[in-house]
Amino acid sequence: MKNTTLNLVFTTLFLFLLFPHHLVGEGYSLAECRELALKNNVAVKNADLEVAASEQSKRAAFTNYFPTVSATGMLFKNSEKLVDLGVVSLIDKVNFGGIVAMQPLFAGGRILTGNRLAGVGKEVSEKRRVLSRNEVLLKVEEQYWGVVALDEKIATADLYGKMLDDLVKQAEDAYRLGVIAKNDLLKVTVQRQEVQLQQLQLANGRQIALMALCQFLGIEYDPLLVLTDSLKEPLPPESVYLEAEKALLLRAESSLLDLNVRAEKLRTRMKLGEYLPQLALGAAGYYMKTMPDQGKYQGALFLSLSVPISGWWGGSSVLQERKYRERMAENNRCDNSELMLLEIRKGWYELTESYREVDLAVKLASQAEENLRVNDDSYRQGLSLLSDLLDAQAMFQQSRSRLADARKGNRLKLIRYLHATGRYAEAERL
């Protein structure tokens, strides 16, 4: 499947017809648009912040391995003496300060589990960031190639319009000479007006599409902005095929489903830890001063054991609830995995269909081009009717528009298939 030199002609013609060279605005490549979208898109920014937040949450969970330390101090003065011996009154003021450190020895496994759960949370945020980037990049592709396809259609419509301009002049001369009937002249005139309307609709459609692209990229709208990349020759579908089961393992969504199952199991362990005994080693030191010239330092080591007896009453029901939630997560993983396999296979079918559609569109465009050449020669030699030439010109425009749509569709189907099979980096390199 080879591109003809006519493609280059159309592209060049578009730039000179739609945008005179001194009015062409800034040009953007697809790679530049991708970079701008990733830099300015709010969803991507928030995904980056979510990863940063989950990292801090993971660090906070790690601090639970260390002792908890608390300090207290008190200055106490009573309105009356605490000890009254009649002659001597003692202790009307007390200064007290202390510090206590508690090192957990066993917390029902909640510290270890909490750290693992925080780690899962960080992985989840990273996978979601990948998905956010992918959604943005897919949107860029759709909008970018939508504008490019409109550019090709505008170039074709402009070329078609020039053909009709010449034909209108020929028809007017022929009508004045009595060679053709007025009805033939009206056919050409009406056809030219229809094409002028199409040109206006295409130009307006391009501006709307360009506005949407600029808004998505986070840049100021410029009606003269030019997209510098063109639709490439389609890749054979076989060159990018990947078995659905293998592709599933590469999907970020698949990893998220696995992480969700892991998270539910860890939450169950956390809940179980609440009903187990808690053992901690403590150390305390304090200073007490009751007399103006007397103070005393003391220290102690102790073990703390806490048994949540009342929690056992409803604990079995709570843990059973957690088991149900684990099964729900596993069911969701199974169901969504099947849906992703369906999406992958559907993407493959659509890619192969679009490849054949491009092949057919290329052949139809080539045929229409040759048909136009033959009818134009025949009309100039007086061997065919004006209506035949008009039909040939219309068929030429339609075939070129169909080819632009087919190429755009194939490109998008390719990118979507690569994303559906988890090959995001490959999609970005194309």
Coordinates of C-alpha atoms in Angstrom, one line a residue:
M1 CA 0.0 0.0 0.0
K2 CA 1.9 3.0 -1.3
N3 CA 1.2 6.8 -1.0
T4 CA 1.0 8.5 -4.3
T5 CA 2.7 11.8 -5.0
L6 CA -0.7 13.3 -5.1
N7 CA -0.8 13.2 -1.3
L8 CA 2.2 15.6 -1.1
V9 CA 0.5 17.8 -3.7
F10 CA -2.6 18.0 -1.6
T11 CA -0.7 18.8 1.5
T12 CA 1.3 21.6 -0.2
L13 CA -1.8 22.9 -1.9
F14 CA -3.7 23.1 1.4
L15 CA -1.0 25.2 3.0
F16 CA -1.0 27.7 0.1
L17 CA -4.7 27.8 -0.4
L18 CA -6.0 27.9 3.1
F19 CA -3.1 29.7 4.7
P20 CA -1.0 32.0 2.5
H21 CA 2.6 31.5 3.4
H22 CA 2.9 34.9 5.1
L23 CA -0.2 34.1 7.3
V24 CA 0.7 30.7 8.5
G25 CA 0.8 30.5 12.3
E26 CA 2.9 28.5 14.7
G27 CA 3.3 24.8 13.9
Y28 CA 2.9 21.9 16.4
S29 CA 4.0 18.4 15.9
L30 CA 2.2 15.5 17.6
A31 CA 5.0 15.0 20.0
E32 CA 4.8 18.6 21.1
C33 CA 1.1 18.3 21.6
R34 CA 1.6 15.2 23.7
E35 CA 4.1 17.1 25.9
L36 CA 1.9 20.1 26.3
A37 CA -1.1 18.0 27.2
L38 CA 0.8 16.0 29.9
K39 CA 2.3 19.2 31.3
N40 CA -1.0 21.2 31.5
N41 CA -3.7 18.6 32.0
V42 CA -5.4 18.8 35.4
A43 CA -6.0 15.1 35.6
V44 CA -2.3 14.3 35.1
K45 CA -1.3 17.0 37.6
N46 CA -3.7 15.5 40.2
A47 CA -2.4 12.0 39.5
D48 CA 1.2 13.2 40.2
L49 CA 0.0 14.8 43.4
E50 CA -1.8 11.5 44.4
V51 CA 1.5 9.6 44.0
A52 CA 3.3 12.2 46.1
A53 CA 0.6 11.9 48.8
S54 CA 0.7 8.1 48.8
E55 CA 4.4 8.3 49.3
Q56 CA 4.0 10.4 52.4
S57 CA 1.3 8.0 53.7
K58 CA 3.8 5.2 53.2
R59 CA 6.4 7.0 55.2
A60 CA 4.0 7.8 57.9
A61 CA 3.1 4.1 58.2
F62 CA 6.7 3.2 58.6
T63 CA 7.1 5.4 61.7
N64 CA 4.8 3.0 63.5
Y65 CA 7.7 0.7 63.9
F66 CA 9.4 3.2 66.2
P67 CA 8.6 3.9 69.9
T68 CA 6.0 6.4 70.7
V69 CA 7.4 9.1 73.1
S70 CA 5.4 11.5 75.2
A71 CA 6.4 14.1 77.8
T72 CA 4.4 15.7 80.5
G73 CA 5.0 18.4 83.0
M74 CA 3.0 19.9 85.9
L75 CA 3.4 22.8 88.3
F76 CA 1.0 22.3 91.3
K77 CA 0.3 24.8 94.1
N78 CA -2.5 24.2 96.7
S79 CA -4.4 26.9 98.6
E80 CA -3.7 24.9 101.8
K81 CA -0.8 22.8 103.0
L82 CA -1.1 19.2 101.9
V83 CA 0.5 18.0 105.2
D84 CA -0.2 20.0 108.3
L85 CA 1.7 18.9 111.4
G86 CA 0.4 21.7 113.5
V87 CA 3.7 23.5 113.9
V88 CA 5.0 22.7 110.4
S89 CA 3.0 22.9 107.2
L90 CA 4.5 20.9 104.3
I91 CA 4.1 20.6 100.6
D92 CA 1.9 23.3 99.3
K93 CA 3.7 23.2 95.9
V94 CA 4.8 20.4 93.6
N95 CA 6.9 20.5 90.4
F96 CA 6.6 17.4 88.2
G97 CA 8.0 16.4 84.8
G98 CA 8.2 13.0 83.1
I99 CA 8.8 11.2 79.8
V100 CA 7.4 7.9 78.7
A101 CA 8.5 5.8 75.7
M102 CA 6.5 2.8 74.4
Q103 CA 7.9 0.3 72.0
P104 CA 5.3 -2.0 70.5
L105 CA 6.3 -5.7 70.6
F106 CA 3.2 -7.2 69.2
A107 CA 0.2 -5.2 67.8
G108 CA -1.8 -8.0 66.3
G109 CA 0.3 -7.7 63.1
R110 CA -1.3 -4.3 62.3
I111 CA 2.0 -2.4 62.0
L112 CA 3.4 -4.7 59.4
T113 CA 0.0 -5.0 57.6
G114 CA -0.4 -1.3 57.7
N115 CA 2.9 -0.7 56.0
R116 CA 2.0 -3.3 53.4
L117 CA -1.3 -1.6 52.8
A118 CA 0.4 1.8 52.4
G119 CA 2.7 0.2 49.9
V120 CA -0.3 -1.1 48.0
G121 CA -1.8 2.4 48.1
K122 CA 1.3 3.8 46.5
E123 CA 1.3 1.2 43.7
V124 CA -2.4 2.0 43.1
S125 CA -1.7 5.7 42.7
E126 CA 1.2 5.0 40.3
K127 CA -1.0 2.8 38.2
R128 CA -3.8 5.4 38.2
R129 CA -1.2 7.9 37.0
V130 CA -0.4 5.7 34.1
L131 CA -4.1 5.5 33.2
S132 CA -4.5 9.2 33.5
R133 CA -1.6 9.7 31.1
N134 CA -3.0 7.2 28.7
E135 CA -6.4 8.9 28.6
V136 CA -4.8 12.2 27.9
L137 CA -2.6 10.9 25.2
L138 CA -5.5 9.1 23.5
K139 CA -7.5 12.3 23.6
V140 CA -4.6 14.2 22.0
E141 CA -4.4 11.6 19.2
E142 CA -8.1 11.9 18.5
Q143 CA -8.1 15.7 18.4
Y144 CA -4.8 16.0 16.5
W145 CA -5.7 13.6 13.7
G146 CA -9.2 15.0 13.5
V147 CA -7.8 18.4 12.6
V148 CA -5.3 16.8 10.2
A149 CA -8.0 14.8 8.4
L150 CA -10.0 18.1 8.0
D151 CA -6.9 19.7 6.5
E152 CA -6.8 17.0 3.9
K153 CA -10.5 17.4 3.1
I154 CA -10.1 21.2 2.9
A155 CA -7.2 20.7 0.4
T156 CA -9.4 18.4 -1.7
A157 CA -12.4 20.7 -1.6
D158 CA -10.2 23.7 -2.6
L159 CA -8.8 21.7 -5.5
Y160 CA -12.3 20.6 -6.5
G161 CA -13.4 24.2 -6.2
K162 CA -10.7 25.3 -8.6
M163 CA -11.8 22.7 -11.1
L164 CA -15.3 23.9 -10.9
D165 CA -14.2 27.5 -11.3
D166 CA -12.5 26.6 -14.5
L167 CA -15.5 24.6 -15.6
V168 CA -17.9 27.4 -14.9
K169 CA -15.9 29.7 -17.1
Q170 CA -15.9 27.1 -19.9
A171 CA -19.6 26.5 -19.5
E172 CA -20.4 30.2 -19.6
D173 CA -18.4 30.5 -22.8
A174 CA -20.0 27.5 -24.3
Y175 CA -23.5 28.7 -23.4
R176 CA -22.8 32.1 -25.1
L177 CA -21.7 30.2 -28.2
G178 CA -24.8 28.1 -28.0
V179 CA -22.9 24.9 -27.6
I180 CA -24.6 23.8 -24.4
A181 CA -28.1 24.4 -23.0
K182 CA -28.8 26.8 -20.1
N183 CA -29.6 23.7 -17.9
D184 CA -26.0 22.5 -18.2
L185 CA -24.7 25.9 -17.1
L186 CA -27.0 25.9 -14.1
K187 CA -25.8 22.4 -13.2
V188 CA -22.2 23.7 -13.0
T189 CA -23.2 26.8 -11.2
V190 CA -25.2 24.9 -8.6
Q191 CA -22.4 22.4 -8.1
R192 CA -20.0 25.2 -7.5
Q193 CA -22.2 26.8 -4.9
E194 CA -22.6 23.4 -3.1
V195 CA -18.8 23.1 -3.0
Q196 CA -18.5 26.6 -1.6
L197 CA -20.9 25.6 1.2
Q198 CA -18.8 22.5 1.8
Q199 CA -15.7 24.6 2.0
L200 CA -17.3 26.9 4.5
Q201 CA -18.5 24.0 6.6
L202 CA -15.1 22.3 6.5
A203 CA -13.3 25.6 7.5
N204 CA -15.7 26.2 10.4
G205 CA -15.4 22.6 11.5
R206 CA -11.6 22.9 11.5
Q207 CA -11.7 26.0 13.6
I208 CA -14.0 24.3 16.2
A209 CA -11.7 21.2 16.2
L210 CA -8.6 23.4 16.6
M211 CA -10.2 25.4 19.4
A212 CA -10.9 22.1 21.3
L213 CA -7.4 21.0 20.7
C214 CA -5.9 24.2 22.0
Q215 CA -8.1 24.1 25.1
F216 CA -7.1 20.6 25.8
L217 CA -3.4 21.4 25.4
G218 CA -3.7 24.5 27.6
I219 CA -2.5 26.9 25.0
E220 CA -4.0 30.1 23.5
Y221 CA -6.2 29.5 20.5
D222 CA -4.6 30.6 17.2
P223 CA -6.8 30.3 14.1
L224 CA -3.6 30.1 12.0
L225 CA -2.0 27.3 14.0
V226 CA -0.7 24.5 11.7
L227 CA -0.3 20.8 12.6
T228 CA 3.0 19.6 11.1
D229 CA 2.5 15.8 11.2
S230 CA 0.7 14.0 8.5
L231 CA -1.0 10.6 8.5
K232 CA 1.5 7.9 7.7
E233 CA 1.3 4.7 5.7
P234 CA -0.7 2.2 7.8
L235 CA 1.2 -0.5 9.5
P236 CA 0.2 -4.1 8.7
P237 CA -1.9 -5.3 11.7
E238 CA 0.2 -8.5 12.0
S239 CA 3.2 -6.4 12.9
V240 CA 1.6 -5.3 16.2
Y241 CA -0.5 -8.4 17.1
L242 CA -0.3 -9.7 20.7
E243 CA -2.2 -12.6 22.2
A244 CA -5.1 -11.3 24.4
E245 CA -4.1 -13.3 27.4
K246 CA -0.5 -12.0 27.3
A247 CA -1.7 -8.4 26.7
L248 CA -4.0 -8.6 29.7
L249 CA -1.0 -9.0 32.0
L250 CA 0.5 -5.7 30.6
R251 CA -2.6 -3.6 31.3
A252 CA -2.4 -1.1 34.2
E253 CA -6.1 -1.9 34.8
S254 CA -5.3 -5.5 35.3
S255 CA -2.6 -4.6 37.9
L256 CA -5.2 -2.4 39.7
L257 CA -7.6 -5.3 40.0
D258 CA -4.9 -7.4 41.5
L259 CA -3.9 -4.6 43.9
N260 CA -7.6 -4.2 45.0
V261 CA -7.7 -7.9 45.9
R262 CA -4.5 -7.6 47.9
A263 CA -5.8 -4.5 49.6
E264 CA -9.0 -6.2 50.7
K265 CA -7.0 -9.1 52.2
L266 CA -4.7 -6.7 54.1
R267 CA -7.7 -4.8 55.4
T268 CA -9.1 -8.1 56.8
R269 CA -5.7 -8.7 58.5
M270 CA -5.9 -5.2 59.9
K271 CA -9.3 -5.8 61.3
L272 CA -8.2 -9.1 62.8
G273 CA -5.4 -7.4 64.6
E274 CA -7.8 -5.2 66.5
Y275 CA -9.1 -8.3 68.3
L276 CA -5.7 -9.7 69.2
P277 CA -3.7 -8.8 72.4
Q278 CA -1.4 -5.8 72.2
L279 CA 2.0 -6.1 74.0
A280 CA 4.4 -3.2 74.4
L281 CA 7.6 -2.5 76.3
G282 CA 7.7 0.9 78.1
A283 CA 10.3 3.0 79.8
A284 CA 9.5 6.0 81.9
G285 CA 11.5 8.6 83.7
Y286 CA 10.3 11.5 85.8
Y287 CA 11.5 14.2 88.2
M288 CA 9.5 15.5 91.2
K289 CA 10.3 18.4 93.4
T290 CA 8.2 18.9 96.6
M291 CA 10.6 20.9 98.7
P292 CA 12.4 24.1 97.7
D293 CA 15.7 22.3 98.0
Q294 CA 14.7 18.7 97.3
G295 CA 14.1 17.1 94.0
K296 CA 14.2 13.4 92.9
Y297 CA 14.8 11.6 89.6
Q298 CA 13.2 8.2 89.1
G299 CA 12.9 5.7 86.2
A300 CA 11.1 2.5 85.4
L301 CA 10.7 -0.2 82.9
F302 CA 7.4 -2.0 82.4
L303 CA 5.4 -4.2 80.1
S304 CA 1.9 -3.3 78.9
L305 CA -0.6 -6.0 77.8
S306 CA -4.0 -5.1 76.4
V307 CA -6.6 -7.7 75.6
P308 CA -9.8 -6.3 73.8
I309 CA -12.2 -8.8 75.4
S310 CA -15.4 -6.9 74.6
G311 CA -14.4 -6.6 70.9
W312 CA -14.6 -10.4 70.5
W313 CA -18.4 -10.3 70.8
G314 CA -19.0 -8.8 67.4
G315 CA -15.5 -9.6 65.9
S316 CA -16.6 -12.8 64.2
S317 CA -19.3 -11.0 62.2
V318 CA -17.0 -8.2 61.3
L319 CA -14.4 -10.6 60.0
Q320 CA -17.0 -12.5 58.1
E321 CA -18.0 -9.3 56.4
R322 CA -14.4 -8.7 55.5
K323 CA -14.3 -12.2 53.8
Y324 CA -17.3 -11.3 51.8
R325 CA -15.5 -8.1 50.6
E326 CA -12.5 -10.2 49.6
R327 CA -14.7 -12.4 47.5
M328 CA -16.3 -9.3 45.9
A329 CA -12.9 -8.0 44.9
E330 CA -12.0 -11.3 43.4
N331 CA -15.3 -11.5 41.5
N332 CA -14.7 -8.0 40.2
R333 CA -11.2 -8.9 39.0
C334 CA -12.6 -11.9 37.2
D335 CA -15.4 -10.0 35.6
N336 CA -13.3 -7.0 34.5
S337 CA -10.6 -9.2 33.2
E338 CA -13.0 -10.9 30.9
L339 CA -14.3 -7.5 29.7
M340 CA -10.7 -6.4 29.0
L341 CA -10.1 -9.5 27.0
L342 CA -13.2 -8.7 25.0
E343 CA -11.9 -5.1 24.5
I344 CA -8.5 -6.4 23.3
R345 CA -10.1 -8.8 20.8
K346 CA -12.5 -6.2 19.6
G347 CA -9.7 -3.7 19.1
W348 CA -7.8 -6.3 17.0
Y349 CA -10.8 -6.9 14.7
E350 CA -11.4 -3.2 14.3
L351 CA -7.7 -2.6 13.5
T352 CA -7.7 -5.3 10.8
E353 CA -10.9 -3.9 9.3
S354 CA -9.6 -0.3 9.2
Y355 CA -6.4 -1.5 7.5
R356 CA -8.5 -3.1 4.7
E357 CA -10.6 0.0 4.6
V358 CA -7.6 2.2 3.9
D359 CA -6.5 -0.3 1.2
L360 CA -9.9 0.0 -0.5
A361 CA -10.0 3.8 -0.1
V362 CA -6.6 4.1 -1.8
K363 CA -7.7 2.0 -4.7
L364 CA -11.0 4.0 -5.0
A365 CA -9.1 7.3 -4.9
S366 CA -6.7 6.0 -7.6
Q367 CA -9.6 4.9 -9.7
A368 CA -11.5 8.2 -9.2
E369 CA -8.3 10.1 -10.2
E370 CA -8.0 8.1 -13.4
N371 CA -11.7 8.4 -14.1
L372 CA -11.5 12.2 -13.7
R373 CA -8.5 12.4 -16.1
V374 CA -10.4 10.4 -18.8
N375 CA -13.6 12.3 -18.5
D376 CA -11.8 15.6 -18.5
D377 CA -9.9 14.7 -21.7
S378 CA -13.1 13.4 -23.3
Y379 CA -15.1 16.6 -22.4
R380 CA -12.4 18.8 -23.8
Q381 CA -12.5 16.8 -27.0
G382 CA -16.3 17.0 -27.1
L383 CA -16.7 13.2 -26.7
S384 CA -18.6 13.2 -23.4
L385 CA -21.3 15.2 -21.6
L386 CA -20.7 18.0 -19.1
S387 CA -22.7 15.9 -16.5
D388 CA -20.2 13.1 -16.9
L389 CA -17.4 15.4 -16.0
L390 CA -19.3 16.8 -13.0
D391 CA -19.9 13.3 -11.7
A392 CA -16.2 12.4 -12.2
Q393 CA -15.2 15.5 -10.2
A394 CA -17.6 14.8 -7.4
M395 CA -16.5 11.1 -7.2
F396 CA -12.9 12.4 -7.0
Q397 CA -13.6 14.6 -4.1
Q398 CA -15.7 11.9 -2.3
S399 CA -12.9 9.3 -2.7
R400 CA -10.3 11.7 -1.3
S401 CA -12.5 12.5 1.7
R402 CA -13.1 8.9 2.3
L403 CA -9.4 8.2 2.2
A404 CA -8.7 10.9 4.7
D405 CA -11.3 9.4 7.1
A406 CA -9.9 5.9 6.5
R407 CA -6.4 6.9 7.3
K408 CA -7.5 8.8 10.4
G409 CA -9.6 5.9 11.6
N410 CA -6.7 3.4 11.1
R411 CA -4.3 5.6 13.0
L412 CA -6.7 5.8 16.0
K413 CA -7.6 2.1 15.8
L414 CA -3.8 1.3 16.0
I415 CA -3.2 3.6 19.0
R416 CA -6.3 2.2 20.8
Y417 CA -5.2 -1.3 20.2
L418 CA -1.7 -0.7 21.5
H419 CA -3.2 0.9 24.6
A420 CA -5.7 -1.9 25.0
T421 CA -2.7 -4.4 24.9
G422 CA -0.8 -2.4 27.5
R423 CA 1.9 -1.2 25.1
Y424 CA 1.7 2.5 25.9
A425 CA 5.3 3.3 25.2
E426 CA 5.0 1.9 21.7
A427 CA 2.0 4.0 21.0
E428 CA 3.9 7.1 22.1
R429 CA 6.8 6.3 19.7
L430 CA 4.6 6.2 16.6

